[in-house]
Coordinates of C-alpha atoms in Angstrom, one line a residue:
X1 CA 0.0 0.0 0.0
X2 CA 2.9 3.0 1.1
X3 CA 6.2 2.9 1.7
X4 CA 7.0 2.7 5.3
X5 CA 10.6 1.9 6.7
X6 CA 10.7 -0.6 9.5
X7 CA 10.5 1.3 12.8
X8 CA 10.1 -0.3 16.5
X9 CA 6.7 0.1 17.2
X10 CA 5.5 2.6 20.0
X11 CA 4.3 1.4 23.0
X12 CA 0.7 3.2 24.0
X13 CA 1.8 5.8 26.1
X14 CA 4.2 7.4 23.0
X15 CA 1.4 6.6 20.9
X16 CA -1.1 8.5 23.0
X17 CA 1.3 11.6 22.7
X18 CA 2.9 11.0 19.1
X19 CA -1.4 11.0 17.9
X20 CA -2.0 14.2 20.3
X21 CA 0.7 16.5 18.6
X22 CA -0.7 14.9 15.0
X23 CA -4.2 15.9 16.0
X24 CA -2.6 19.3 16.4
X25 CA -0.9 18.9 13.3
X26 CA -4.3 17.9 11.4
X27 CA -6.1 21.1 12.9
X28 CA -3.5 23.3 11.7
X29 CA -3.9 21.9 8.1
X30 CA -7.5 22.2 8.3
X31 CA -7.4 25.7 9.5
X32 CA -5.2 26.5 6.2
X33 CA -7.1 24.5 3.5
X34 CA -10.1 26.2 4.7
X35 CA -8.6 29.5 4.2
X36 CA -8.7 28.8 0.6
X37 CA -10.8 26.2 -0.4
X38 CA -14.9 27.5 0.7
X39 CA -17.2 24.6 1.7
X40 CA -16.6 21.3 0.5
X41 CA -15.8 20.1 3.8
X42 CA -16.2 16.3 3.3
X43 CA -14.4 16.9 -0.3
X44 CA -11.3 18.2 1.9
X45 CA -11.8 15.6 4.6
X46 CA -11.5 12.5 2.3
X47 CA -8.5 13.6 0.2
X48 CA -6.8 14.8 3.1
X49 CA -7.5 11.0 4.4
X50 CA -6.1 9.6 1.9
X51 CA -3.0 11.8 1.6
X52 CA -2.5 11.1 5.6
X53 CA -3.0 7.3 4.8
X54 CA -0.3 7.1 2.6
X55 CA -2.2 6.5 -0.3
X56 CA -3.7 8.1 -4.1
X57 CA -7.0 9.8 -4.4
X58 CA -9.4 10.2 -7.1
X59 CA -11.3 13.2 -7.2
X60 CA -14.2 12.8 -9.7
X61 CA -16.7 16.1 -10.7
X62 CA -17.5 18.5 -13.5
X63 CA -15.2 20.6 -14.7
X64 CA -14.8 24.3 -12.4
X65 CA -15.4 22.8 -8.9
X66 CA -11.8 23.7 -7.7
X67 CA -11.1 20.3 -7.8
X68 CA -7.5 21.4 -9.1
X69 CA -6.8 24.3 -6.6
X70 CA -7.5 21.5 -3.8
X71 CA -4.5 19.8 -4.7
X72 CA -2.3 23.2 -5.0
X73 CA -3.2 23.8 -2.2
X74 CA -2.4 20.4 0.4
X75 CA 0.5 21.0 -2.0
X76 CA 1.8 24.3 -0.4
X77 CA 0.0 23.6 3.1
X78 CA 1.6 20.0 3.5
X79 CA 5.2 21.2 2.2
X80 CA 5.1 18.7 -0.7
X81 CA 6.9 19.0 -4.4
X82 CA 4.0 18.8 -6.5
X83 CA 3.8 18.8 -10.4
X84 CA 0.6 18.9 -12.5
X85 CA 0.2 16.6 -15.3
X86 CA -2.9 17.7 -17.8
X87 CA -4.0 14.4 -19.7
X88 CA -4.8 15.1 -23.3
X89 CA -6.5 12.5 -25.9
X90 CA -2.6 12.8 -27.5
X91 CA -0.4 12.3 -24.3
X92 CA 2.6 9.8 -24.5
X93 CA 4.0 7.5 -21.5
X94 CA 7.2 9.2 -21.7
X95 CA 5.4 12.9 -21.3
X96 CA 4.5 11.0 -17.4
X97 CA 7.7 9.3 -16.9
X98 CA 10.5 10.8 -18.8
X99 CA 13.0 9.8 -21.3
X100 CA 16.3 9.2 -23.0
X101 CA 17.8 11.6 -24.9
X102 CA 21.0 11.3 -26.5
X103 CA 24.2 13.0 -25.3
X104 CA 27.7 13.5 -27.6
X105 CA 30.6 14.6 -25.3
X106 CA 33.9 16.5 -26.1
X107 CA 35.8 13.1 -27.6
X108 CA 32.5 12.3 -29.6
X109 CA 31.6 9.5 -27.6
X110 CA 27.8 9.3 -27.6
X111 CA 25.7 8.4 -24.6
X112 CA 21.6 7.7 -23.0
X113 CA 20.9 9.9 -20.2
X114 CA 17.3 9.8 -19.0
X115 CA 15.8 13.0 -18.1
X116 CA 12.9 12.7 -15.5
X117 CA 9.5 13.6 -16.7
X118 CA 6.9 15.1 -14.0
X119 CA 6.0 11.9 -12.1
X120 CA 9.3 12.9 -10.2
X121 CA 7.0 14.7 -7.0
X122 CA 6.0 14.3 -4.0
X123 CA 2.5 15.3 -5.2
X124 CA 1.8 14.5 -8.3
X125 CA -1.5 16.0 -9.7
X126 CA -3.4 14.1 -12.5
X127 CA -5.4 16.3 -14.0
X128 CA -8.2 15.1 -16.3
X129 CA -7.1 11.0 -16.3
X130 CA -10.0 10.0 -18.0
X131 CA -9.0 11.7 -21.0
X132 CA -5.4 10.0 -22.2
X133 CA -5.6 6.7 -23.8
X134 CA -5.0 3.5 -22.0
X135 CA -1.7 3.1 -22.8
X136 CA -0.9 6.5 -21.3
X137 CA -3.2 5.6 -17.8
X138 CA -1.3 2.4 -17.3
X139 CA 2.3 4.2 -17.6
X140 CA 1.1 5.6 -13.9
X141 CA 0.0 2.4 -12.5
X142 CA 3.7 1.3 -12.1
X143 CA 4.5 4.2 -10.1
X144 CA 1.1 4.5 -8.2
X145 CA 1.8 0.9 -7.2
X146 CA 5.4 -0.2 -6.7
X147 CA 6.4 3.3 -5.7
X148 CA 9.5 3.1 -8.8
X149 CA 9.6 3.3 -12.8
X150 CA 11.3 1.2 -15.1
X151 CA 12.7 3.1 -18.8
X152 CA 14.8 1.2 -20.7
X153 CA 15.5 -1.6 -18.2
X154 CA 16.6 1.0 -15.3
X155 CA 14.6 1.2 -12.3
X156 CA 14.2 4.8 -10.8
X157 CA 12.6 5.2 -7.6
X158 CA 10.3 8.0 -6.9
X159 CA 10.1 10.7 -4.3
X160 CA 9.1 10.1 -0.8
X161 CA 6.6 10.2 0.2
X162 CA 4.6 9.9 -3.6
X163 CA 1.1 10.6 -4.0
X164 CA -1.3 11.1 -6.9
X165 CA -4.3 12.8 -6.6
X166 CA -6.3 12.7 -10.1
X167 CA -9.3 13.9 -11.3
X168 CA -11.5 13.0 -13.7
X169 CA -15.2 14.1 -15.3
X170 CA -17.7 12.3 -15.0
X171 CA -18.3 9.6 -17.5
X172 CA -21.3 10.8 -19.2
X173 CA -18.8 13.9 -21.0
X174 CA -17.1 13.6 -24.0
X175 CA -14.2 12.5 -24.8
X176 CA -13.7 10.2 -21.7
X177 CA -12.3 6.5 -21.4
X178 CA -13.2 4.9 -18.1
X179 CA -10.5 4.0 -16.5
X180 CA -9.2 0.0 -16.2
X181 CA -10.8 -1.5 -13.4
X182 CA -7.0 -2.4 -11.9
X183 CA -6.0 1.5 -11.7
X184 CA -9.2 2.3 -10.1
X185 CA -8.4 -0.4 -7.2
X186 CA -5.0 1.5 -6.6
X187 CA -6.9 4.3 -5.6
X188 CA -7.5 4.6 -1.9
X189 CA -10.6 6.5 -2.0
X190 CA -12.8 8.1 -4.7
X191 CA -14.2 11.7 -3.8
X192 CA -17.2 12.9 -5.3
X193 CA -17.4 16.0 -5.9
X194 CA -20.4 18.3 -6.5
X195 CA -21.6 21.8 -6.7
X196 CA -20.8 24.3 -3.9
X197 CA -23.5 25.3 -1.3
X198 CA -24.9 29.0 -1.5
X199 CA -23.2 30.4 1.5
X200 CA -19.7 28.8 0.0
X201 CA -21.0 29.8 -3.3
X202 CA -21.1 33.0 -2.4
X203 CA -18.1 33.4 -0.6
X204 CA -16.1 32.4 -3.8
X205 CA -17.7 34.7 -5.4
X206 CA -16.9 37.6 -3.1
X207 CA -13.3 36.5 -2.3
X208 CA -12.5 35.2 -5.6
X209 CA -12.6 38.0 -7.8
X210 CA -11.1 40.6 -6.2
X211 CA -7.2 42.1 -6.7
X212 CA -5.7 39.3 -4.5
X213 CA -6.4 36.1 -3.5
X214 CA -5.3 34.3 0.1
X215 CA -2.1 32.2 -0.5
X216 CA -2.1 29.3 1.8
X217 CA 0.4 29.3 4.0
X218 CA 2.9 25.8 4.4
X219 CA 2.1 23.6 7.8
X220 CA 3.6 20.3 7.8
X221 CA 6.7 19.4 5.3
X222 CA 7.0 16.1 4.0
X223 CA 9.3 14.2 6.6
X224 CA 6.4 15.7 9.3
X225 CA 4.2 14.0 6.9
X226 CA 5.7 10.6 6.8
X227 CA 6.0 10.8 10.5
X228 CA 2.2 11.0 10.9
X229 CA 1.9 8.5 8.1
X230 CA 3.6 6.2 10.2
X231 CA 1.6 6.7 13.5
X232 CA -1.2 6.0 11.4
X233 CA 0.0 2.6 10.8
X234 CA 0.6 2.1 14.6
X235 CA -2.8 3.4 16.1
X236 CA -4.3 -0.1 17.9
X237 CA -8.0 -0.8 16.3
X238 CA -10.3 -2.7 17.9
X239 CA -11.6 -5.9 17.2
X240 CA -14.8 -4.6 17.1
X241 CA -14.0 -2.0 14.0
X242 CA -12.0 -5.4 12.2
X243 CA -15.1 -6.8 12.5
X244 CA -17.1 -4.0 11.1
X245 CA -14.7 -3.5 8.4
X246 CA -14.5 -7.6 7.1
X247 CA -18.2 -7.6 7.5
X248 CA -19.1 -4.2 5.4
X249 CA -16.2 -5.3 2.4
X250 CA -17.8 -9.0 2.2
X251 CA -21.5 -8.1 2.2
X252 CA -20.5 -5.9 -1.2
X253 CA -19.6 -9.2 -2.6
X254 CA -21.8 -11.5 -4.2
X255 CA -22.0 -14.9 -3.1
X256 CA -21.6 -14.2 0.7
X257 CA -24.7 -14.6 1.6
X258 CA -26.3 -11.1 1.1
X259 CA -29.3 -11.0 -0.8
X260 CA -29.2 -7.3 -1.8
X261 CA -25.5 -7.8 -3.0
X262 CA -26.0 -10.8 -5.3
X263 CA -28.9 -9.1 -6.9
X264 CA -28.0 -6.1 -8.0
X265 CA -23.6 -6.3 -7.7
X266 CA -21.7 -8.1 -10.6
X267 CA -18.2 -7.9 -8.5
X268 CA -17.0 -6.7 -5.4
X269 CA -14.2 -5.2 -3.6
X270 CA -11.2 -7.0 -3.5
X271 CA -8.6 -7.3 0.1
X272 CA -7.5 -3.4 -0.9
X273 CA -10.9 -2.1 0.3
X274 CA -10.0 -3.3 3.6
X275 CA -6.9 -2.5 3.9
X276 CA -7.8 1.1 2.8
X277 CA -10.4 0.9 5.0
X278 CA -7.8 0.0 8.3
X279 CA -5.8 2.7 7.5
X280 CA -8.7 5.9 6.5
X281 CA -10.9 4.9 9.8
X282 CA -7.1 6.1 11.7
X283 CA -6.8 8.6 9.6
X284 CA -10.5 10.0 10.3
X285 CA -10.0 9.2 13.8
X286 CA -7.1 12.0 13.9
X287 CA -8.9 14.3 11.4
X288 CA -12.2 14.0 13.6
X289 CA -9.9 14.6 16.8
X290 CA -9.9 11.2 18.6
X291 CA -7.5 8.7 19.3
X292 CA -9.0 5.6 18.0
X293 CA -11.4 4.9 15.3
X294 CA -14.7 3.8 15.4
X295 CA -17.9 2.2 13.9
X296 CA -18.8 5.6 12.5
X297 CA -15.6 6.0 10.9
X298 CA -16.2 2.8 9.0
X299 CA -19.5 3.5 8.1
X300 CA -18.6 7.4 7.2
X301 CA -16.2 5.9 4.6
X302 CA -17.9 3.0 3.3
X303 CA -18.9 5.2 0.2
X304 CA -15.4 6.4 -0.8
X305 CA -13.6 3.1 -0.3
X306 CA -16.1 0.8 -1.6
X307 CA -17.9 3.1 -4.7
X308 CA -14.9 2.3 -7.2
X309 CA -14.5 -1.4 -6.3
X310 CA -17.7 -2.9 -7.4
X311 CA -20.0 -2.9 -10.7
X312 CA -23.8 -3.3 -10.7
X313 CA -25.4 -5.9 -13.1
X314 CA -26.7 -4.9 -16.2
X315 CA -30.3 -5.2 -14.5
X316 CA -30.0 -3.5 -11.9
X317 CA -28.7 -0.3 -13.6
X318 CA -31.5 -0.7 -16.0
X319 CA -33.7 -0.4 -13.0
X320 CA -32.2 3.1 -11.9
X321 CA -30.2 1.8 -9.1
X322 CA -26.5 3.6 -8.7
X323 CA -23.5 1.9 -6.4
X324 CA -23.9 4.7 -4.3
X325 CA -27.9 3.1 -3.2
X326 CA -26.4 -0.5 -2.8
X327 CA -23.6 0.9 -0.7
X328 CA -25.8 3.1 1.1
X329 CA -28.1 -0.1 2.0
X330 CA -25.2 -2.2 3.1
X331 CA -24.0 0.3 5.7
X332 CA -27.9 0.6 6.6
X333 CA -28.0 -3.0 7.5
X334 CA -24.8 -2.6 8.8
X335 CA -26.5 -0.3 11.6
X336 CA -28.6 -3.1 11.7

């Protein structure tokens, strides 16, 4: 899932203190985002979730919802190197990645020498995925996965820490390809995200158009961030919330024994749902201001974890239904 080196684990008393100064940490970050970024709390809350987690998000909406300034922004406020990729219809692997160009030195003697494309960053903002071909989307699954890139037969590793935080428009535009079913699966969570509210609305309006805009001002930087990404990892959850968690991920499957599920879902999440789902509940936990997570925190995220890992059957989208209702039903019987 991340890159994490080896470290002796805390025992609970460092913990307790190590997750108090994060929670601080987390506040401050908030405090800055908001600054900048009007309404679109839960937009801000998941992305930073999966940032904190380690992990890629996918931030899906219509064009113009500041779905791009978001990710200046945790650029500047986190302390991250961040580079913007826009995907076009006509953009090549090697625009991502980099390439080999061909050197002469004084004696003649010709030589390869790979020149990093943008994917070198701490942050690296994908903006549009949906629209590059195939070919193009899969030259990021290497990195988003295995951390490294291979050109030519050398291996380069990336940045740390190395996130991706894409967006795309929503299917229906033109000009789209959906994105391979694998890629989406390497995406921690999947933010919606929709029109503004009126009071936020308005506020954009007002602050927005003026002579000068807020800058956001830096926080964190990224070895403060790997710290907390760490302290994630080490934050005890019940058995109660494993529970919660297996229970929610297998009831999306069909053929475990849920009658909603094998009705109206064609496939379900895979094991990464889970293990997204371990580390986001920490995350919120911080974010929310507590110390452990809880039942809420798995229901609150069933939507973002679980929304890009299952397919309804042909039927029931015929009949209307989206994955949001099925997942929305699951966590209702869930509540029980």
């Amino acid at each position: 899932m991340g890159m994490m080196k080896n470290e002796a684990p805390l025992d609970e008393k460092a913990i307790v203190a190590a997750a108090e100064k994060a929670l601080a940490d987390i506040a401050a970050v908030r405090a800055e985002v908001s600054k900048v970024i009007f309404g679109q709390e839960s937009v801000v809350e998941n992305t930073l979730l999966a940032v904190l987690s380690g992990g890629h998000a996918l931030l899906v909406g219509v064009p113009g919802l500041a779905k791009t300034k978001l990710v200046t922004t945790l650029g500047e406020v986190l302390g991250l190197g961040a580079n913007r990729i826009q995907f076009t219809p006509d953009l090549m692997p090697s625009d991502i990645l980099g390439s080999e160009v061909m050197d002469q030195d004084d004696s003649g003697r010709r030589s390869f020498r790979f020149v990093k494309g943008p994917v070198f960053a701490q942050l690296l903002m994908a903006d549009e995925i949906n629209r590059a071909s195939p070919r193009t989307q899969s030259a990021l699954l290497q990195s988003m996965q295995e951390y490294h890139i291979t050109v030519a037969g050398q291996r380069y590793d990336l940045p740390s820490p190395f996130h991706v935080l894409a967006t795309q428009n929503p299917l229906e535009q033109e000009g789209t390809y959906p994105l391979p079913e694998a890629q989406l699966d390497r995406f921690l969570l999947q933010v919606d995200v929709h029109y503004p509210e009126l009071a936020a609305e308005r506020q954009i309006l007002l602050e927005t158009t003026g002579l000068s805009e807020t800058k956001p001002q830096s926080v964190l930087n990224a070895e403060r961030l790997v710290e907390i990404q760490t302290l994630i990892r080490q934050m005890p959850v019940s058995d109660r919330v494993v529970d919660a968690i297996l229970a929610l991920v297998r009831s999306a499957r069909p053929g475990q024994g849920n009658q909603s599920t094998d009705k109206n879902v064609a496939w379900g999440p895979g094991p990464r749902a889970g293990q997204a789902m371990m580390l986001c509940a920490r995350a919120r936990a911080l974010y929310e201001g507590r110390l452990a997570p809880s039942l809420d925190d798995v229901h609150a995220l069933a939507e973002p974890i679980l929304q890009h890992r299952m397919a309804l059957t042909f039927a029931a989208r015929a009949e209307g239904m989206s994955v949001r209702d099925v997942i929305a039903d699951l966590v209702k019987q869930a509540k029980g």
